[in-house]
Short mmCIF file of C-alpha atoms and ligand atoms in Angstrom, two decimals:
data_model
loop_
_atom_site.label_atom_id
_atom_site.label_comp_id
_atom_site.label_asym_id
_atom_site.label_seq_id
_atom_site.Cartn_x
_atom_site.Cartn_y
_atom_site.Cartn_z
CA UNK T 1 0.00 0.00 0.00
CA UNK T 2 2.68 2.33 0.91
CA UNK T 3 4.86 1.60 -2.11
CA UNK T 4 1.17 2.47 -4.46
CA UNK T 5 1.30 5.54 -2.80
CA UNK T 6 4.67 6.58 -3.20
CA UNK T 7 4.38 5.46 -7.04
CA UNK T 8 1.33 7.56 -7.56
CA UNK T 9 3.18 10.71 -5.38
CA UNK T 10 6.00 10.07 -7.92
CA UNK T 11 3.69 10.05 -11.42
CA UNK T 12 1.61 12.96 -9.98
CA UNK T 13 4.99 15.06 -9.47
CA UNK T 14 6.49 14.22 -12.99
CA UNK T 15 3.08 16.02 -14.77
CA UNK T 16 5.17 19.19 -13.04
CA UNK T 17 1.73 20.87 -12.74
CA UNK T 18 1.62 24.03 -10.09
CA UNK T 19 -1.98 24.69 -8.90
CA UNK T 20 -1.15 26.82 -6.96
CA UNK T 21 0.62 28.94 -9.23
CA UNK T 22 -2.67 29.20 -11.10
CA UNK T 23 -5.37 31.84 -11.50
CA UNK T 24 -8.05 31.50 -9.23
CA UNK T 25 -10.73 33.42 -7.87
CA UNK T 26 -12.40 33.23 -4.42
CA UNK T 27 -16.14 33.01 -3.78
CA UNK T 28 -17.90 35.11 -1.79
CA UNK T 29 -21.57 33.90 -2.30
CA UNK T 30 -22.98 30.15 -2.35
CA UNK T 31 -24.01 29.20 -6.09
CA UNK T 32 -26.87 27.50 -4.70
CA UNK T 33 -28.38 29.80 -2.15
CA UNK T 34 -26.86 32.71 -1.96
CA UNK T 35 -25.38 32.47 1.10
CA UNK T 36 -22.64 34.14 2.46
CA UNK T 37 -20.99 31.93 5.36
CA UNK T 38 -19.17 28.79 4.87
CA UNK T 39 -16.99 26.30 6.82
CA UNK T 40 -13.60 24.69 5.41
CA UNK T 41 -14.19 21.02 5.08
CA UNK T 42 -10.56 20.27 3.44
CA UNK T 43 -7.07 21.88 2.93
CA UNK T 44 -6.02 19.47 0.34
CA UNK T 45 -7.32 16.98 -2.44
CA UNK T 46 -6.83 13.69 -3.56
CA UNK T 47 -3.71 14.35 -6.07
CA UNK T 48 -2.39 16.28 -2.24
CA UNK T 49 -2.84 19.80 -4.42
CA UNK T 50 -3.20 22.90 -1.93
CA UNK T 51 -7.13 23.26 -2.63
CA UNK T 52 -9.60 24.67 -0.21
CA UNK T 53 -13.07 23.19 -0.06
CA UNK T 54 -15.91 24.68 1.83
CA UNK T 55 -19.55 24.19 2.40
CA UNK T 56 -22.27 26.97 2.40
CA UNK T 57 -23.39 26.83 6.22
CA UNK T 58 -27.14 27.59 5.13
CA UNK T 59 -27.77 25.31 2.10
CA UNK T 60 -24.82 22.61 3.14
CA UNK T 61 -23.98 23.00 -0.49
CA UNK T 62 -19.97 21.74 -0.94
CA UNK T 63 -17.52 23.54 -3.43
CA UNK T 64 -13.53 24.27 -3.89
CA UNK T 65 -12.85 28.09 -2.68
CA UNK T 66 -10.93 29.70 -4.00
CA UNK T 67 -11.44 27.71 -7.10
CA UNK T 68 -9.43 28.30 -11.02
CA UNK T 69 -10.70 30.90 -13.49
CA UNK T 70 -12.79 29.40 -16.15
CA UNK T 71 -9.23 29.95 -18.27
CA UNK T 72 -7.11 28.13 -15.77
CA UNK T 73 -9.90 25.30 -15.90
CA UNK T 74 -9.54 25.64 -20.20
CA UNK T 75 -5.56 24.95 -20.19
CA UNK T 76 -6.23 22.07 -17.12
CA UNK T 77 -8.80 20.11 -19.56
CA UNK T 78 -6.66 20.80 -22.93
CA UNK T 79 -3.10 19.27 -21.27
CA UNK T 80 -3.62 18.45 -17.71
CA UNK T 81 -6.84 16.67 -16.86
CA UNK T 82 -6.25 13.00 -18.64
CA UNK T 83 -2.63 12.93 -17.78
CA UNK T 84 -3.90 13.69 -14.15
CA UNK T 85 -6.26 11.09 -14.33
CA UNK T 86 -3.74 8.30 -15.56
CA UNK T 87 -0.98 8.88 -13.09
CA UNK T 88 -3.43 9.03 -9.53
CA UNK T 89 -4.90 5.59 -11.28
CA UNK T 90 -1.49 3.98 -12.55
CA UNK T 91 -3.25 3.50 -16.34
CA UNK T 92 -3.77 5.28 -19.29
CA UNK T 93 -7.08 6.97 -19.35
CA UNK T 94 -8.02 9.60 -22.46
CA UNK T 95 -10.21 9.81 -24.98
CA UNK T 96 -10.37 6.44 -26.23
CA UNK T 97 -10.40 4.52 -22.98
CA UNK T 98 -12.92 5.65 -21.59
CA UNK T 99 -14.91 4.89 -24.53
CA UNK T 100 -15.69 1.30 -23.21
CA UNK T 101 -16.70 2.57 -19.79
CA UNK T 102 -19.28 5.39 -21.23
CA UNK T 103 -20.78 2.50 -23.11
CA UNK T 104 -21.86 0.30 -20.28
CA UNK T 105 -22.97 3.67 -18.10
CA UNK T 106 -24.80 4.35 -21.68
CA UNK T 107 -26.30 0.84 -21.84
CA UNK T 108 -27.39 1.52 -18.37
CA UNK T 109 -28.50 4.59 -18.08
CA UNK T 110 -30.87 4.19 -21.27
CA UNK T 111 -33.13 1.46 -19.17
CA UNK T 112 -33.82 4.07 -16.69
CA UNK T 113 -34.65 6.93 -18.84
CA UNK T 114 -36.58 4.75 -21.21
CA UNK T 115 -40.16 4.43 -19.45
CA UNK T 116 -39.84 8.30 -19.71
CA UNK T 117 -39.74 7.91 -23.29
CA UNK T 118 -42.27 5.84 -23.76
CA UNK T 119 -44.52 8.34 -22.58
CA UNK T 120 -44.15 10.96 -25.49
CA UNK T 121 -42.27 10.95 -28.60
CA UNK T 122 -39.33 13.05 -28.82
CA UNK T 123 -37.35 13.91 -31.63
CA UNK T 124 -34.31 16.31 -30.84
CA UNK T 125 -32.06 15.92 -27.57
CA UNK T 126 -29.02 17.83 -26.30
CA UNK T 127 -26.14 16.33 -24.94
CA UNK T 128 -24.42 18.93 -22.52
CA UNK T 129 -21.03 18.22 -22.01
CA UNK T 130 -20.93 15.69 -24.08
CA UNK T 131 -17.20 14.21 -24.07
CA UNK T 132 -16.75 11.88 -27.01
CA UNK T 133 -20.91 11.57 -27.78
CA UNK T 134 -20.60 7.80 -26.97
CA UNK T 135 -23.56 8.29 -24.44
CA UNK T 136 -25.91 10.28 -26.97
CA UNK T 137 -24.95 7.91 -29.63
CA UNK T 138 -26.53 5.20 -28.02
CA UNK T 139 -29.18 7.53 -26.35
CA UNK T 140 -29.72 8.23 -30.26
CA UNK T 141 -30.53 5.39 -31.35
CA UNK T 142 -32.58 3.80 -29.06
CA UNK T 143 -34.92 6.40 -29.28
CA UNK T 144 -34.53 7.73 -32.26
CA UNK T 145 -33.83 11.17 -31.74
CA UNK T 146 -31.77 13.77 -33.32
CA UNK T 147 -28.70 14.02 -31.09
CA UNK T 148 -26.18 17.33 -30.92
CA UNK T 149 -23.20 17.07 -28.32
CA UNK T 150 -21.86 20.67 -26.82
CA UNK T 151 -18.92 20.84 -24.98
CA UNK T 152 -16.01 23.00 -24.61
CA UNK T 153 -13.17 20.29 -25.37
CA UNK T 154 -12.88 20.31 -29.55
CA UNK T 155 -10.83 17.24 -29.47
CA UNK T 156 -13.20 15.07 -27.80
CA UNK T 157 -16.04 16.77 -30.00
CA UNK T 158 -14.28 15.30 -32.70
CA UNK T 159 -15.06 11.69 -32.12
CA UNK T 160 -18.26 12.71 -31.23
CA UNK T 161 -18.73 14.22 -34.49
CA UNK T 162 -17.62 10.75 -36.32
CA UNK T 163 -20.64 8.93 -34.71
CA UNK T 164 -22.90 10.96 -37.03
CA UNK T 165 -23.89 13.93 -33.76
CA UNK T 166 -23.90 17.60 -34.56
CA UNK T 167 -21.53 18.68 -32.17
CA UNK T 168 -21.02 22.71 -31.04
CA UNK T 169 -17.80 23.00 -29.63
CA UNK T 170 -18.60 25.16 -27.14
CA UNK T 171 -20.01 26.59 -23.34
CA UNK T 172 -23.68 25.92 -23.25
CA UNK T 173 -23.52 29.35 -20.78
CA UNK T 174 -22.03 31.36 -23.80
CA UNK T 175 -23.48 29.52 -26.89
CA UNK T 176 -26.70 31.25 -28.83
CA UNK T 177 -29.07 28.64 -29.60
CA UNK T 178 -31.24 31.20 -30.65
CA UNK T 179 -35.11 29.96 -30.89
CA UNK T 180 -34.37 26.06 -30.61
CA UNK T 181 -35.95 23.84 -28.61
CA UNK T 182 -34.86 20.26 -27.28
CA UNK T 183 -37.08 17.45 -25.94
CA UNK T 184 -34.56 15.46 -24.12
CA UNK T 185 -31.51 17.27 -22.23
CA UNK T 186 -29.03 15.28 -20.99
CA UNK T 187 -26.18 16.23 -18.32
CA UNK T 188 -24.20 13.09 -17.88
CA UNK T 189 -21.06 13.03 -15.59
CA UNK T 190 -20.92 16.53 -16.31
CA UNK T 191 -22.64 18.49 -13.19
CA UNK T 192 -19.45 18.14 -11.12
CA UNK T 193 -17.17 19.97 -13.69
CA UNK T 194 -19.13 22.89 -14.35
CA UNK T 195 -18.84 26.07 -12.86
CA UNK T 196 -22.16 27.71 -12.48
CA UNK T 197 -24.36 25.20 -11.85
CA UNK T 198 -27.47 27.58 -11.45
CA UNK T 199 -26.73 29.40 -14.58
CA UNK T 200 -26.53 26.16 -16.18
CA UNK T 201 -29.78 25.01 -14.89
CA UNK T 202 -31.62 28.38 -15.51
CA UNK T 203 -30.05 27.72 -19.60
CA UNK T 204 -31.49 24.26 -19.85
CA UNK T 205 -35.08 25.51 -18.53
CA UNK T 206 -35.01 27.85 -21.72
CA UNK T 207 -33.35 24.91 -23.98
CA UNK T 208 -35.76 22.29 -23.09
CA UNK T 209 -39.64 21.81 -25.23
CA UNK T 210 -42.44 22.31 -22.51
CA UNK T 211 -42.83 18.67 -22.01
CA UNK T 212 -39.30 18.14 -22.47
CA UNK T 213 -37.21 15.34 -19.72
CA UNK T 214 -33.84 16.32 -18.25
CA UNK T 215 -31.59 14.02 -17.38
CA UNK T 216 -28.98 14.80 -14.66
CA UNK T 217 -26.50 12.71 -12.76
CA UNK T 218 -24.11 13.57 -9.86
CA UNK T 219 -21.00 11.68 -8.25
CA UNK T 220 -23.16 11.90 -4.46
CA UNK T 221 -20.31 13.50 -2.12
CA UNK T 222 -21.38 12.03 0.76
CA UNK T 223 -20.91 8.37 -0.49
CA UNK T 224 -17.67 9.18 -1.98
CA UNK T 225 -16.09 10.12 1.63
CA UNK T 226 -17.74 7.36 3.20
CA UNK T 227 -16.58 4.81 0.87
CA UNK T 228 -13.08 6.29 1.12
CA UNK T 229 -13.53 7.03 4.66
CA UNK T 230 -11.36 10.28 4.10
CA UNK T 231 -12.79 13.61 2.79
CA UNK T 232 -9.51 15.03 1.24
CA UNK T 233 -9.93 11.23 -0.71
CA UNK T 234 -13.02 12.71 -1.98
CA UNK T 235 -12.28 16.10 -3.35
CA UNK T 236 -10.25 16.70 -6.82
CA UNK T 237 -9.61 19.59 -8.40
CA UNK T 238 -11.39 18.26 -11.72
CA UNK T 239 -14.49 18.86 -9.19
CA UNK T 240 -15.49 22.69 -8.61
CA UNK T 241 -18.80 21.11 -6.98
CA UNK T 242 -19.21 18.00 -4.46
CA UNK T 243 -23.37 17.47 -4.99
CA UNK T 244 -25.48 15.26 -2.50
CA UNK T 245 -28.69 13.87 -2.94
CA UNK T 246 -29.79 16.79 -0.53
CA UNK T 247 -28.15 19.55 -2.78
CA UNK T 248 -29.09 18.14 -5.74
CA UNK T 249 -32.71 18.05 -5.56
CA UNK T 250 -32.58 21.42 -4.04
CA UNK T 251 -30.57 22.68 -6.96
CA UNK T 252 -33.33 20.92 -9.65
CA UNK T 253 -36.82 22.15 -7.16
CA UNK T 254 -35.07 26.11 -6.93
CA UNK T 255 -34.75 26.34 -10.93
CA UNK T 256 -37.88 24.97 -12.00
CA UNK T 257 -37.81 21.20 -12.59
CA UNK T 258 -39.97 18.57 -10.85
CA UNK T 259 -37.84 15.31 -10.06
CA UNK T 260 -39.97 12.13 -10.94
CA UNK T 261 -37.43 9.35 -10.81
CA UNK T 262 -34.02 9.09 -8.62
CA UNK T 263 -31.57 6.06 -9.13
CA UNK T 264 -28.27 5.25 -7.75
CA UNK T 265 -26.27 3.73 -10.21
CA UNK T 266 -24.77 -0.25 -9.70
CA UNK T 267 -21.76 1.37 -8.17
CA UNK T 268 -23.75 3.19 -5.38
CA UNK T 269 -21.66 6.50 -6.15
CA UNK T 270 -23.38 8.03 -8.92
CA UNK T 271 -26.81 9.37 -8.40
CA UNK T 272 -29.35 9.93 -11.41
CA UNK T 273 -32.00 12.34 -11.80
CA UNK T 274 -34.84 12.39 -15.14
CA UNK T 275 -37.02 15.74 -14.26
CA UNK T 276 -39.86 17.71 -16.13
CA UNK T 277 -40.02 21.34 -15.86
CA UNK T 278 -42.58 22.75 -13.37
CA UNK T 279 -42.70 25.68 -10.84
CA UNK T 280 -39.55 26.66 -9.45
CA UNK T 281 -39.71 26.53 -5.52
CA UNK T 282 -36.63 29.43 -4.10
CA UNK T 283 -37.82 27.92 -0.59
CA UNK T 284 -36.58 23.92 -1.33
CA UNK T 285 -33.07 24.51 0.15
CA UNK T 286 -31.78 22.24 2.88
CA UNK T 287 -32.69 22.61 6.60
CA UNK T 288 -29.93 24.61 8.87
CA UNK T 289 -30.74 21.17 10.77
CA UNK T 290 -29.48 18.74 7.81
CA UNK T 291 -26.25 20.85 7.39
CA UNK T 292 -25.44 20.73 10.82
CA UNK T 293 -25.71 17.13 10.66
CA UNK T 294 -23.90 16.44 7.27
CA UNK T 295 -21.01 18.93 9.25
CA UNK T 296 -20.66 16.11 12.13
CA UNK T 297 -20.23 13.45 9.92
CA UNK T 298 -17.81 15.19 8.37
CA UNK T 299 -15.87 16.06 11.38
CA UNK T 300 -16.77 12.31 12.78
CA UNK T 301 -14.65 11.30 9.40
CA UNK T 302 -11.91 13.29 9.15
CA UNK T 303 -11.24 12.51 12.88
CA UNK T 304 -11.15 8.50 12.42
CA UNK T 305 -7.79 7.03 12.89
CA UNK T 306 -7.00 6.79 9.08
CA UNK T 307 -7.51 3.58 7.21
CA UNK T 308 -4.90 2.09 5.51
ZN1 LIG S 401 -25.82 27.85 0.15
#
């Protein structure tokens, strides 16, 4: 165990990447509520980079602070990211690798969204974020529909683009889709990495046909430190945003979408969401009582003798 660790301290340190040499920019209100006073959960992450995380005290919503400018984030993605990836896990992981695994989670995934389906008959969907399109490919042709991938990385838009999607290499915050209209949305490993998740939502409420479905998946936060037993195991710096079920739903109920189905995945970790639009609630944040408790557990954690 010790000698993985010192391999993986070694790869990480040969990518000669200084985060803390780059750009950032602190946050001063919560992205969720609007709140103004947060805690420090962490100091560090899981690649041991000097990155703060903190959780809004009123909504319990959990986020790195300061976190990268959305340029430091562009040159991370274009040289860093996959490299990252592939030395803290010992194997090569880029674009085509993780082809197989987006086909199973595609596989998957479809048999939950496709009662949903059933129920209408859509023709057009948006992938947001869309990575390589492997997920709206399949998504595609089960049902169908007319798929178009956005997402700011043009390489991985590329393949996309080869499995016959009409991709927009792009922000969906920035891009003009003028007067269209999409019946499915999907946001698939994707909610983590962005960084405005309200903006985001508020776009895909004006994206979506009136009885359009979302789609929305998280990597649920509080699993991820309980499986690891560790919080600092838990954070990246891939992450801006660490989403529980609890945030989550209050995220989709404060910008307009009813949830009608929840799922966590085979692997426990991941968390899916298919919603319709409906009235947005501003009051379904979390209880003051349900951060306070999610704070303990927290502090219960990172007290624990660690595992090894
Ligand atoms: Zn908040």
């Amino acid at each position: 165990m010790a000698t993985v660790s010192a391999d993986r301290k070694e790869r990480i340190a040969a990518l000669d990447y200084d985060y803390a040499a780059q750009p950032k920019q602190p946050l001063t209100s919560c992205n969720l509520c609007g709140g103004s006073q947060f805690v420090i959960l962490a100091h560090r992450d899981r690649y041991r980079y000097p990155a703060q995380t903190h959780a809004c005290r009123r909504c319990g919503l959990v986020f790195l602070n300061p976190r990268m400018t959305a340029e430091a984030y562009g040159r991370f993605y274009e040289g860093i990211y996959r490299p990252l990836v592939s030395a803290f896990h010992g194997r090569l992981i880029d674009a085509r690798t993780i082809q197989a695994e987006q086909r199973e989670y595609a596989v998957e995934r479809a048999e939950f969204i496709r009662p949903f389906i059933r129920s209408f008959t859509p023709k057009t969907m948006l992938d947001i974020g869309g990575s390589t399109g492997v997920v709206a490919a399949h998504f595609a042709q089960e049902f169908g529909l007319d798929g178009t991938v956005i997402d700011p990385a043009p390489l991985e838009v590329e393949h996309a683009q080869r499995l016959g999607l009409e991709t927009i290499a792009d922000l969906v915050e920035q891009h003009d889709f003028g007067t269209r209209r999409f019946d499915v949305v999907i946001i698939c490993q994707t909610v983590d990495h962005l960084l405005d998740v309200s903006g985001t939502l508020a776009r895909v409420r004006q994206l979506l046909s009136d009885n359009g479905l979302l789609f929305i998946d998280i990597v649920d936060f509080r699993a991820a430190y309980l499986r690891n037993w560790s919080v600092e195991d838990a954070i990246k710096i891939d992450h801006p945003y660490y989403l529980t079920e609890r945030t989550m739903i209050a995220y989709l109920r404060s910008s307009g979408f009813d949830v009608l189905r929840s799922d966590y995945a085979a692997d426990h970790l991941h968390v899916s969401y298919v919603c319709r639009l409906g009235m947005a609630d501003v009051k379904a944040m979390s209880s003051a009582a349900s951060v306070e408790e999610m704070l303990r557990e927290v502090r219960f954690v990172q007290n624990a003798p660690h595992r090894m």
